[in-house]
Short mmCIF file of C-alpha atoms in Angstrom, two decimals:
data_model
loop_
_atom_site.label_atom_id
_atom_site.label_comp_id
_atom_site.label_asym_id
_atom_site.label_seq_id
_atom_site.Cartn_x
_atom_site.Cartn_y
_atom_site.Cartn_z
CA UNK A 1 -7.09 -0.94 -28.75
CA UNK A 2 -6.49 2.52 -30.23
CA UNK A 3 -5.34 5.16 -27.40
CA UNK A 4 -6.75 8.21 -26.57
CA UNK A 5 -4.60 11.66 -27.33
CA UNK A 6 -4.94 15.11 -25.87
CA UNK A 7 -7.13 15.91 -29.11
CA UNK A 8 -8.88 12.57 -30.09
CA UNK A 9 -10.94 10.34 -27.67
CA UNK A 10 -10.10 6.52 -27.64
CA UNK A 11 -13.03 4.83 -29.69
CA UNK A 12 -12.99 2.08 -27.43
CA UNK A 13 -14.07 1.71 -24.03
CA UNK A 14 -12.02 0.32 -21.13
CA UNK A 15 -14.11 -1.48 -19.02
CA UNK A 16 -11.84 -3.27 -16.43
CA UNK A 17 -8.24 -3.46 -15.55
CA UNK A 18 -6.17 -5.72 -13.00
CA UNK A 19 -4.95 -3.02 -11.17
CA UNK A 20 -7.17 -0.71 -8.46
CA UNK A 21 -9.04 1.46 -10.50
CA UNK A 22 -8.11 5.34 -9.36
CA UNK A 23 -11.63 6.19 -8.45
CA UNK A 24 -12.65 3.93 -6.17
CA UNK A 25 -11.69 1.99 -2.94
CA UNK A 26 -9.32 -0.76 -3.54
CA UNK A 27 -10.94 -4.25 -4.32
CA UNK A 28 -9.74 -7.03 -1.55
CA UNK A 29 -7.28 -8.24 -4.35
CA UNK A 30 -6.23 -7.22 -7.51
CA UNK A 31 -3.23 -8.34 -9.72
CA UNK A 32 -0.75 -6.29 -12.15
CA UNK A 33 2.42 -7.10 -14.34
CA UNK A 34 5.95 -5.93 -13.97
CA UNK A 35 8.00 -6.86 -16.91
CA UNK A 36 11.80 -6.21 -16.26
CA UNK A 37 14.17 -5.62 -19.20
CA UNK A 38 17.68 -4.79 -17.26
CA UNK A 39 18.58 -4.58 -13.69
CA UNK A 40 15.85 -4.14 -10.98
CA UNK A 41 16.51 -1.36 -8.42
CA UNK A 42 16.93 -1.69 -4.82
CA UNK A 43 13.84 0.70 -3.37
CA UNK A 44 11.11 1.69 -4.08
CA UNK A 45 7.13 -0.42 -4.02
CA UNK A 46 8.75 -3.60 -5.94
CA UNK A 47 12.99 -2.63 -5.68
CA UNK A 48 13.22 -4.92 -2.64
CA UNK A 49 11.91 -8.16 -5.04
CA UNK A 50 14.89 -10.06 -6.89
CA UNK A 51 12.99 -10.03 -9.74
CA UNK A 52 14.34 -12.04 -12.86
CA UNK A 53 14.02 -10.70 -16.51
CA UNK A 54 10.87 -11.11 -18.26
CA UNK A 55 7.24 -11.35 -16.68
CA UNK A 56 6.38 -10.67 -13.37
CA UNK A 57 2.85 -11.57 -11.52
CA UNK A 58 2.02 -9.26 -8.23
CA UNK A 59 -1.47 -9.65 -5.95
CA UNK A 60 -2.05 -6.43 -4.05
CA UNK A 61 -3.95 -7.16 -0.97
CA UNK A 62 -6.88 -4.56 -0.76
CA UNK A 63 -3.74 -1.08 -0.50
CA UNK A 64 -0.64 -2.12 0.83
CA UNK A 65 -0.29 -6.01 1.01
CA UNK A 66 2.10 -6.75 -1.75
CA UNK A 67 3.80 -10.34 -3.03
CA UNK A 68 4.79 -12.36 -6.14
CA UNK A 69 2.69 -15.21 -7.33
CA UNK A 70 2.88 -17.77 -9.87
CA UNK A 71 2.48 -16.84 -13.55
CA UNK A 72 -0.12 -19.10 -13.93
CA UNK A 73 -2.31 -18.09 -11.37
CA UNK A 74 -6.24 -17.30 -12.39
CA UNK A 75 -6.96 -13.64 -12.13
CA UNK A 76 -10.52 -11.68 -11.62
CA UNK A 77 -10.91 -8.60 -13.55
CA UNK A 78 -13.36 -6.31 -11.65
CA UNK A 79 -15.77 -4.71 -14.49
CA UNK A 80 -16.55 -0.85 -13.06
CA UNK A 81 -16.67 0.78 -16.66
CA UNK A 82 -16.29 4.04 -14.72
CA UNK A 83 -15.53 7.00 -16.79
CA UNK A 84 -12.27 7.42 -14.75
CA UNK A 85 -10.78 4.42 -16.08
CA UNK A 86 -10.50 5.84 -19.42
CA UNK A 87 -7.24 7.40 -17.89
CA UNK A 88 -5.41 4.07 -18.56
CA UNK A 89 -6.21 4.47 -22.20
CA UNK A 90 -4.14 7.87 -22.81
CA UNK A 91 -1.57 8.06 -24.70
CA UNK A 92 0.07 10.99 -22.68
CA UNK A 93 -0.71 9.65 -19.10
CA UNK A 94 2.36 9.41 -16.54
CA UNK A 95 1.23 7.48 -13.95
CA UNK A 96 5.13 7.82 -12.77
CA UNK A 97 3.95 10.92 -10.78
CA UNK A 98 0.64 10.14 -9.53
CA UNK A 99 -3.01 9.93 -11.39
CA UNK A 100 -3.50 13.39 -12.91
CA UNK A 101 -6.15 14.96 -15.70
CA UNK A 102 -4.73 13.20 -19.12
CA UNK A 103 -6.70 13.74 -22.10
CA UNK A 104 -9.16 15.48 -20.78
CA UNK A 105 -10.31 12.31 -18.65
CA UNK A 106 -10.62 13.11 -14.75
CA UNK A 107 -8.68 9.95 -13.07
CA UNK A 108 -10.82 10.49 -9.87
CA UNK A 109 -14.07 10.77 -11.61
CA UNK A 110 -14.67 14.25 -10.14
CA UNK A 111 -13.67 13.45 -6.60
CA UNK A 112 -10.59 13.58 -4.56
CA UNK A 113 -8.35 10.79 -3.61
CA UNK A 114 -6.83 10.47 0.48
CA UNK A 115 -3.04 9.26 0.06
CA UNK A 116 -2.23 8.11 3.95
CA UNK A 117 -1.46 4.92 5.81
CA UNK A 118 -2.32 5.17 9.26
CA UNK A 119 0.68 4.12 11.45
CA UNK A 120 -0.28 3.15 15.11
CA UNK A 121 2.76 4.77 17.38
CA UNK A 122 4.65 5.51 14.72
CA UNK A 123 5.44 9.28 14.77
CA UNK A 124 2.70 11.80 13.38
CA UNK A 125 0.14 10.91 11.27
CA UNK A 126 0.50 12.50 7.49
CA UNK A 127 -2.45 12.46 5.13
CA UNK A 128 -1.90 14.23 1.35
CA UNK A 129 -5.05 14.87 -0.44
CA UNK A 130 -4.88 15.05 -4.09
CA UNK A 131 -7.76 15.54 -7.11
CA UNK A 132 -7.17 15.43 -11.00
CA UNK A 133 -5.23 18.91 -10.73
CA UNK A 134 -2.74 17.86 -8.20
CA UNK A 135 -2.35 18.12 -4.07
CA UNK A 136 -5.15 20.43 -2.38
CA UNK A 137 -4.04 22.89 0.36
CA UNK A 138 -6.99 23.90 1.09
CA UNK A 139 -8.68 21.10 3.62
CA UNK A 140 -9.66 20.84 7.03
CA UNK A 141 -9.03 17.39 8.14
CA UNK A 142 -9.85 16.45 12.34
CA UNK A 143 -8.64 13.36 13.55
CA UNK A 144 -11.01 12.53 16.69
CA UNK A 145 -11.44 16.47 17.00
CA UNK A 146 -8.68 18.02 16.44
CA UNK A 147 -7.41 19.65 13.27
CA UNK A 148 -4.32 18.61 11.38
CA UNK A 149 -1.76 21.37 10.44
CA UNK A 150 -1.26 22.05 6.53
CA UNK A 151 3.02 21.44 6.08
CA UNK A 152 2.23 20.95 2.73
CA UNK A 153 1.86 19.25 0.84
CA UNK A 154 1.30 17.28 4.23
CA UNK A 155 -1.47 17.69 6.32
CA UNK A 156 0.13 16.28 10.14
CA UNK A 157 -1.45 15.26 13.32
CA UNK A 158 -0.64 13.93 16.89
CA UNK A 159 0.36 10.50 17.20
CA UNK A 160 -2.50 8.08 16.33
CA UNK A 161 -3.11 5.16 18.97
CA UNK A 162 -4.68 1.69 18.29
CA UNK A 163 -7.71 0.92 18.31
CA UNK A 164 -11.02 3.16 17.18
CA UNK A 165 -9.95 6.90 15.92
CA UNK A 166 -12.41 9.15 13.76
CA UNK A 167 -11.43 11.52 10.60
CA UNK A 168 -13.14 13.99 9.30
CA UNK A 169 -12.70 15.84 5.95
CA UNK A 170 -13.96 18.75 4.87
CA UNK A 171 -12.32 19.45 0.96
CA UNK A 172 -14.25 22.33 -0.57
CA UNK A 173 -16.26 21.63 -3.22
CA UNK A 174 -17.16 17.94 -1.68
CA UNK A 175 -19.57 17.16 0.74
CA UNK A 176 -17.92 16.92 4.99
CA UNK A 177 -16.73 13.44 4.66
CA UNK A 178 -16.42 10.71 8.05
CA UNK A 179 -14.28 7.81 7.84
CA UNK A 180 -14.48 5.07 11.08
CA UNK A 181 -11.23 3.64 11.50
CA UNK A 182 -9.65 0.63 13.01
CA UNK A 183 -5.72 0.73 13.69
CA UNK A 184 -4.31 -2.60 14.35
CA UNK A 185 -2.95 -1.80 17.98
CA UNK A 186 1.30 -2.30 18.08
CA UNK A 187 2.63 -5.80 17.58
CA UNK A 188 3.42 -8.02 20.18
CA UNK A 189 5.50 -10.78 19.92
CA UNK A 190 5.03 -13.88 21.63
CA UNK A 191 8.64 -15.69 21.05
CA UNK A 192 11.89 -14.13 21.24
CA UNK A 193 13.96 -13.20 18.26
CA UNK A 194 17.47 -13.69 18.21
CA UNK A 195 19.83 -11.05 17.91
CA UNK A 196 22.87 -13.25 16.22
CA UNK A 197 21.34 -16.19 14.36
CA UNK A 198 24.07 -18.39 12.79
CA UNK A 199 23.83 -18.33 8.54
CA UNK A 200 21.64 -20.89 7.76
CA UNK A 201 19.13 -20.77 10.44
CA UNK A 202 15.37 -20.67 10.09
CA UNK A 203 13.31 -18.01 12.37
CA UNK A 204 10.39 -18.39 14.27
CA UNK A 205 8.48 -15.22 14.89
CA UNK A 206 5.07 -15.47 16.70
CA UNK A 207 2.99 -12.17 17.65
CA UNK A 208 -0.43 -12.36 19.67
CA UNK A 209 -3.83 -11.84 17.87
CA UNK A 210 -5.19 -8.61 17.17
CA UNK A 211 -8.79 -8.50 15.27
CA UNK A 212 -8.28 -5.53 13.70
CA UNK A 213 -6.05 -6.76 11.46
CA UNK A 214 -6.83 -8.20 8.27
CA UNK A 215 -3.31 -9.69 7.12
CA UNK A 216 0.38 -9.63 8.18
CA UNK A 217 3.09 -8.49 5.86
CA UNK A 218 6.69 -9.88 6.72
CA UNK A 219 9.96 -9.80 5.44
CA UNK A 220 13.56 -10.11 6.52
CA UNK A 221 16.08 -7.96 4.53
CA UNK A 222 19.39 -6.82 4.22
CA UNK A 223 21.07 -4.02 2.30
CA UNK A 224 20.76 -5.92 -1.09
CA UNK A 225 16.68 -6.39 -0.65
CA UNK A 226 14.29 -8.88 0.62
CA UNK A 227 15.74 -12.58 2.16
CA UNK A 228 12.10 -13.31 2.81
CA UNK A 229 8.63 -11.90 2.33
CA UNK A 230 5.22 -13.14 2.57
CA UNK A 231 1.96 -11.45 3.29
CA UNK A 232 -0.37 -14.11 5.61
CA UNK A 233 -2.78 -14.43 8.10
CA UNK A 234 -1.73 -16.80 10.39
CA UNK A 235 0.20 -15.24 14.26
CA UNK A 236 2.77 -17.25 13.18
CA UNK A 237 6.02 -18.07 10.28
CA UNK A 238 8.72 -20.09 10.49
CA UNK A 239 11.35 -18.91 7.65
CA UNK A 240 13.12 -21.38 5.06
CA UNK A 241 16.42 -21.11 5.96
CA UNK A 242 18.14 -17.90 5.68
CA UNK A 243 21.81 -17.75 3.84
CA UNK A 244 23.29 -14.68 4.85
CA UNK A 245 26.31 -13.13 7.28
CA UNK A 246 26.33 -9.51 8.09
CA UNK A 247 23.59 -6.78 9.31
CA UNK A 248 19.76 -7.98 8.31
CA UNK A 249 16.60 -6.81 9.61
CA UNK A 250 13.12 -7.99 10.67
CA UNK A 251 10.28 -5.77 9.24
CA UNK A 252 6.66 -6.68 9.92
CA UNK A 253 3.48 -4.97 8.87
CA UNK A 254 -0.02 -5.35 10.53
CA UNK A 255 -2.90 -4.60 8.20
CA UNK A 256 -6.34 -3.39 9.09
CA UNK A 257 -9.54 -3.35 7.06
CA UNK A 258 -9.26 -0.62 4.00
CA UNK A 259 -11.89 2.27 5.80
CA UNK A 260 -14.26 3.82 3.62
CA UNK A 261 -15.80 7.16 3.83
CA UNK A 262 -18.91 8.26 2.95
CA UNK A 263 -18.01 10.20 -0.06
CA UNK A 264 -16.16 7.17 -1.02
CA UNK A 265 -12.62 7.89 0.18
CA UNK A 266 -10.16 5.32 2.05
CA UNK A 267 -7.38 5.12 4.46
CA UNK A 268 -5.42 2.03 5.40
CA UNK A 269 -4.58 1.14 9.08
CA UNK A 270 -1.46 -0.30 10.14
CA UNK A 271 0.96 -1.26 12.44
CA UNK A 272 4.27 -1.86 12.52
CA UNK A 273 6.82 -3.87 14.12
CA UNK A 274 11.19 -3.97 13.32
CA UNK A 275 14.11 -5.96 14.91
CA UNK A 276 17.71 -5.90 14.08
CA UNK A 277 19.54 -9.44 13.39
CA UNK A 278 23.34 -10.06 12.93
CA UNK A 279 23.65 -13.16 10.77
CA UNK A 280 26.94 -15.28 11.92
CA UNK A 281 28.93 -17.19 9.71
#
């Protein structure tokens, strides 16, 4: 494959990559590679994941749903052959800041790109909106009627409840754009969590159905990263057991259906439930 540069276009043509293409909704799953030459930090999307040196395998679940898998397992490669994809092909492109213009090539194929997970009851809701230039100030967004404020680069509203809510995005330039979504209404659990488990123990966690939600992402941590994490769809886990002493914390994610718009763009809905845990010795 020869790269493109800021004065030559790539001869070759990209035509599908493992990872979400920038221009379009998220596929259901998609897959990418982390290879780790050092130490692996503690934040971030993948810091929490005691990742070993070498090759790493990740399925993303449509946005947001995130876990390791097997090296050997079979991946699909969506073929799009959008013109946006050429973006991957740059030599110059730092997708360490977010998808910009890089040689020339428009990462959002000449439309803009929504960057907001929709948090039922969990403080204001924030939407950026971004094209190949960088962050717009210069939308209205309404969520079920009422206009965000611009605190840029944020655009904020009132607390968004479960259940059905309506946006609607007006970006000049674009045609008004409607996205229908459903938030995954707060978590409720149906068994009790302990609040001093001895080292060793296994946890049950059980939560009542919601069908909004498309899958669960859940993880127990501590301060140096993840003690467990899976993403499933099942009401229910029980944990392997759990070696620890010392402060540790529950963190579970509900996921709703990605929501498309009719120009194309997409939120996620979510949920999201937390519980401290003191691990004995």
């Amino acid at each position: 494959f020869d790269a493109a540069t800021a004065a030559a276009p790539s001869p070759d043509r990209i035509v599908g990559i493992s990872e979400a293409e920038s221009s379009l909704p998220p596929p259901p799953h998609h897959y990418f590679v982390v290879y780790l030459d050092g130490e692996n930090g503690r934040w971030g999307t993948i810091g929490g994941f005691h990742l070993e040196p070498g090759y790493t395998l990740f399925e993303r679940r449509g946005a947001v749903g995130l876990e390791v898998v097997p090296l050997g397992t079979s991946i699909g490669v969506e073929v799009t052959r959008t013109n946006a994809m050429q973006v991957f092909g740059c030599a110059v492109s730092d997708f360490s800041v977010m998808y910009q213009n890089a040689c020339g090539i428009d990462p959002y194929d000449g439309k803009y790109r929504i960057w907001s997970v929709m948090y039922a009851d969990q403080g204001p809701l924030r939407m950026r909106i971004s094209d190949a230039a960088g962050y717009r100030a210069d939308a209205t967004i309404r969520l079920n009627g009422a206009a965000l404020t611009y605190e840029g680069p944020d655009y904020v509203g009132d607390l968004l409840s479960g259940g059905a809510n309506t946006l609607q995005i007006d970006v000049p330039g674009h045609p008004t754009e409607t996205i229908d979504v459903n938030v995954p209404r707060p978590i409720t659990l149906t068994t009790q969590v302990p609040s001093n488990p001895p080292s060793g123990s296994r946890l049950t966690v059980g939560w009542s159905e919601d069908p909004a939600v498309e899958f669960y992402d859940f993880s127990v941590a501590n301060d140096d990263g993840l003690l467990v994490h899976t993403v499933l769809d099942a009401t229910s886990i029980t944990t392997d057991p759990i070696v620890c002493t010392g402060t540790a914390w529950i963190g579970m994610a509900a996921s709703g259906r990605v929501a498309i718009g009719s120009n194309g763009g997409f939120v996620t809905p979510r949920s999201w439930f937390s519980a401290n845990l003191n691990f004995t010795p």
